[in-house]
Amino acid sequence: MQIISHRCETLSAIHAAATYDVAYIEFDIRYTKNNKIVVYHNDKTPSGKTIAHITLKALQREVEDTCELAPALVACGNRPALVESKSKGTIARSLPELKKNHRAAVASFHADEILAARINLPSHKTFLLQRYHPFGIIRKALNVDAHGIGLNKNWILLFPYYYNQAQKNELAIYTYTVNNLWLGRRLQALFKKLFICTDYPHKFTKTTPASSTKS
């Protein structure tokens, strides 16, 4: 089973994910007012401040365990990162760090972010994610030369069609977020090359010796 550890938003979570036999460690990135790339899912802080409108220090005063992209990539050890850009312009600002990490993959709902990665990071894998629905995602992925697509598990009834189309067009495919082990096993049995993105990698895979995750 090919597993993606989902939403590892702190260094401790990334370190923990790196002890499991996962294909990717996924986390979200966006930029701050002073153009620091931070690992953060929401566009606002708990108090309602927009991440893009405050500095890194201001963000860390409110959310102490917020980390930057560079240490997050290091924390992945030998596991490839799957970096999801949550806002337009984030990949362009992330190029200095991503260029140092050729195994990192890029995902985004924003086609422009995938295009930026394909132009500036040609050796990095890319995944275009469905936004509100999967209709047209194959065409959109091909238009930006993405390597794969990501589908929400809520559209599971359409998976046979999209899986076959992805295979036909040589696109990788993953689904998020699958936290039920039975469902994950059924999906893997039906779709052999499907990546399963989960919040609970310990349910789906095994731990590996700590030494194997060090870079």
Coordinates of C-alpha atoms in Angstrom, one line a residue:
M1 CA 0.0 0.0 0.0
Q2 CA 1.4 3.4 -1.0
I3 CA 0.8 5.8 1.8
I4 CA 1.0 9.6 2.1
S5 CA 1.2 11.0 5.6
H6 CA -1.2 13.9 5.6
R7 CA -1.0 17.4 7.1
C8 CA 2.2 17.1 9.1
E9 CA 2.1 20.8 10.2
T10 CA 4.8 20.8 12.9
L11 CA 8.4 19.6 13.1
S12 CA 7.4 17.0 15.7
A13 CA 4.7 15.6 13.4
I14 CA 7.1 15.5 10.5
H15 CA 9.7 13.7 12.5
A16 CA 7.0 11.2 13.6
A17 CA 5.8 10.6 10.0
A18 CA 9.4 10.0 8.9
T19 CA 9.5 6.9 11.1
Y20 CA 6.8 5.2 9.0
D21 CA 7.2 3.5 5.6
V22 CA 5.4 6.2 3.7
A23 CA 5.8 7.3 0.1
Y24 CA 5.5 11.0 1.0
I25 CA 5.1 13.3 4.0
E26 CA 2.6 15.9 3.1
F27 CA 2.3 19.4 4.6
D28 CA 0.9 22.8 3.5
I29 CA 2.9 25.9 2.8
R30 CA 2.0 29.6 2.4
Y31 CA 4.0 32.9 2.7
T32 CA 4.0 35.6 5.3
K33 CA 4.1 39.4 4.9
N34 CA 7.9 39.3 5.0
N35 CA 8.0 36.4 2.4
K36 CA 8.9 33.7 4.8
I37 CA 7.6 30.3 3.7
V38 CA 5.8 28.6 6.6
V39 CA 4.2 25.3 7.1
Y40 CA 0.6 26.2 7.9
H41 CA -2.8 25.0 6.6
N42 CA -5.2 27.8 7.3
D43 CA -5.0 31.2 5.7
K44 CA -5.7 32.9 9.1
T45 CA -4.4 32.5 12.6
P46 CA -6.7 31.4 15.4
S47 CA -7.3 35.1 16.2
G48 CA -8.3 35.8 12.6
K49 CA -5.1 37.5 11.3
T50 CA -4.3 36.7 7.6
I51 CA -1.0 34.9 7.3
A52 CA 0.0 36.9 4.2
H53 CA -0.5 40.1 6.2
I54 CA 1.7 39.4 9.2
T55 CA 5.4 38.6 9.7
L56 CA 6.8 35.2 10.7
K57 CA 7.6 36.5 14.2
A58 CA 4.0 37.7 14.6
L59 CA 2.7 34.3 13.5
Q60 CA 5.0 32.4 15.9
R61 CA 4.0 34.6 18.8
E62 CA 0.4 33.3 18.3
V63 CA 1.2 29.8 17.0
E64 CA 4.6 28.9 18.7
D65 CA 5.2 25.7 16.8
T66 CA 4.9 27.2 13.3
C67 CA 8.0 26.2 11.3
E68 CA 9.5 27.3 8.0
L69 CA 9.9 25.2 4.9
A70 CA 13.6 24.6 5.1
P71 CA 13.6 22.8 8.5
A72 CA 10.5 20.9 7.5
L73 CA 12.2 19.5 4.5
V74 CA 15.2 18.5 6.6
A75 CA 12.9 16.8 9.2
C76 CA 11.6 14.5 6.5
G77 CA 14.9 12.7 6.4
N78 CA 14.9 10.1 3.7
R79 CA 11.2 10.4 3.1
P80 CA 10.2 12.7 0.2
A81 CA 8.0 15.7 1.1
L82 CA 4.8 16.4 -0.7
V83 CA 4.5 20.2 -0.4
E84 CA 1.0 21.6 -1.0
S85 CA 0.9 25.2 -2.0
K86 CA -2.2 26.8 -0.4
S87 CA -1.8 30.2 -2.1
K88 CA -0.8 31.6 -5.4
G89 CA 2.8 32.8 -5.6
T90 CA 4.0 30.5 -2.8
I91 CA 6.0 28.2 -5.2
A92 CA 7.8 31.1 -6.7
R93 CA 8.9 32.3 -3.2
S94 CA 9.8 28.7 -2.3
L95 CA 12.2 28.0 -5.2
P96 CA 15.5 28.6 -3.3
E97 CA 14.6 25.8 -0.8
L98 CA 12.8 23.4 -3.2
K99 CA 15.7 23.5 -5.6
K100 CA 17.9 22.0 -2.9
N101 CA 15.5 19.1 -2.4
H102 CA 15.0 17.3 -5.7
R103 CA 12.9 14.5 -4.1
A104 CA 10.2 16.9 -2.9
A105 CA 6.9 16.8 -4.8
V106 CA 4.5 19.8 -5.3
A107 CA 0.8 19.7 -5.0
S108 CA -1.8 22.5 -5.3
F109 CA -5.4 23.3 -6.1
H110 CA -4.0 26.2 -8.1
A111 CA -3.0 25.3 -11.6
D112 CA -0.7 28.3 -11.8
E113 CA 1.3 26.9 -8.9
I114 CA 1.8 23.6 -10.7
L115 CA 2.8 25.4 -13.8
A116 CA 5.4 27.4 -11.8
A117 CA 6.8 24.2 -10.4
R118 CA 7.0 22.6 -13.9
I119 CA 8.8 25.6 -15.3
N120 CA 11.2 26.2 -12.5
L121 CA 11.5 22.8 -10.9
P122 CA 11.5 20.4 -13.8
S123 CA 12.8 17.4 -11.8
H124 CA 10.1 17.7 -9.1
K125 CA 6.9 15.6 -9.3
T126 CA 3.7 17.6 -9.4
F127 CA 0.1 16.9 -8.5
L128 CA -2.9 19.0 -9.4
L129 CA -5.7 18.7 -6.8
Q130 CA -9.4 18.9 -7.5
R131 CA -10.9 22.1 -6.1
Y132 CA -14.6 21.7 -5.8
H133 CA -15.2 18.7 -8.0
P134 CA -13.0 16.4 -10.2
F135 CA -14.7 17.2 -13.5
G136 CA -12.1 18.2 -16.1
I137 CA -9.2 17.5 -13.8
I138 CA -7.4 15.2 -16.3
R139 CA -7.5 17.9 -19.0
K140 CA -6.4 20.6 -16.5
A141 CA -3.5 18.4 -15.3
L142 CA -2.3 17.7 -18.8
N143 CA -2.6 21.4 -19.7
V144 CA 0.0 22.3 -17.0
D145 CA 2.0 19.1 -17.6
A146 CA 1.4 17.8 -14.1
H147 CA 2.7 14.4 -13.2
G148 CA -0.5 13.4 -11.3
I149 CA -3.8 14.3 -9.7
G150 CA -5.3 14.3 -6.3
L151 CA -9.0 13.5 -5.7
N152 CA -11.2 13.9 -2.6
K153 CA -12.4 10.5 -1.3
N154 CA -16.0 11.9 -1.3
W155 CA -16.0 11.3 -5.1
I156 CA -15.2 7.6 -4.7
L157 CA -18.0 6.5 -7.0
L158 CA -16.2 8.2 -9.9
F159 CA -12.8 6.6 -9.0
P160 CA -13.0 3.8 -11.6
Y161 CA -13.4 6.4 -14.4
Y162 CA -10.7 8.8 -13.1
Y163 CA -8.3 6.0 -12.2
N164 CA -8.5 4.5 -15.7
Q165 CA -8.2 8.0 -17.3
A166 CA -5.1 8.7 -15.2
Q167 CA -3.5 5.4 -16.2
K168 CA -4.3 6.1 -19.8
N169 CA -2.7 9.5 -19.7
E170 CA 0.3 8.3 -17.5
L171 CA -0.8 10.4 -14.5
A172 CA -0.2 9.3 -10.9
I173 CA -3.2 9.6 -8.7
Y174 CA -3.8 9.8 -4.9
T175 CA -6.9 10.3 -2.8
Y176 CA -7.4 12.3 0.4
T177 CA -8.1 12.0 3.2
V178 CA -8.7 8.3 4.0
N179 CA -8.6 7.5 7.7
N180 CA -10.6 4.2 7.7
L181 CA -8.3 1.2 7.3
W182 CA -10.9 -1.0 5.7
L183 CA -11.7 1.6 3.1
G184 CA -8.0 2.2 2.4
R185 CA -7.5 -1.6 1.8
R186 CA -10.5 -1.8 -0.5
L187 CA -9.3 1.1 -2.5
Q188 CA -5.8 -0.3 -2.8
A189 CA -7.2 -3.7 -3.9
L190 CA -9.3 -2.1 -6.6
F191 CA -6.8 0.5 -7.7
K192 CA -3.3 -0.9 -7.4
K193 CA -1.3 2.2 -8.1
L194 CA -3.5 4.6 -6.1
F195 CA -1.7 6.5 -3.3
I196 CA -3.7 6.7 0.0
C197 CA -3.3 10.0 1.8
T198 CA -4.2 9.6 5.5
D199 CA -3.9 11.4 8.9
Y200 CA -3.0 8.1 10.5
P201 CA -0.1 6.5 8.7
H202 CA 0.5 4.2 11.8
K203 CA -2.8 2.4 10.9
F204 CA -1.7 1.7 7.3
T205 CA 2.0 1.0 7.5
K206 CA 4.8 0.0 9.7
T207 CA 7.5 1.9 11.5
T208 CA 11.1 1.7 10.3
P209 CA 14.3 1.9 12.3
A210 CA 15.1 5.5 13.3
S211 CA 18.5 5.4 11.6
S212 CA 16.9 4.8 8.2
T213 CA 15.1 8.2 8.3
K214 CA 18.2 10.3 8.9
S215 CA 19.6 12.2 5.9

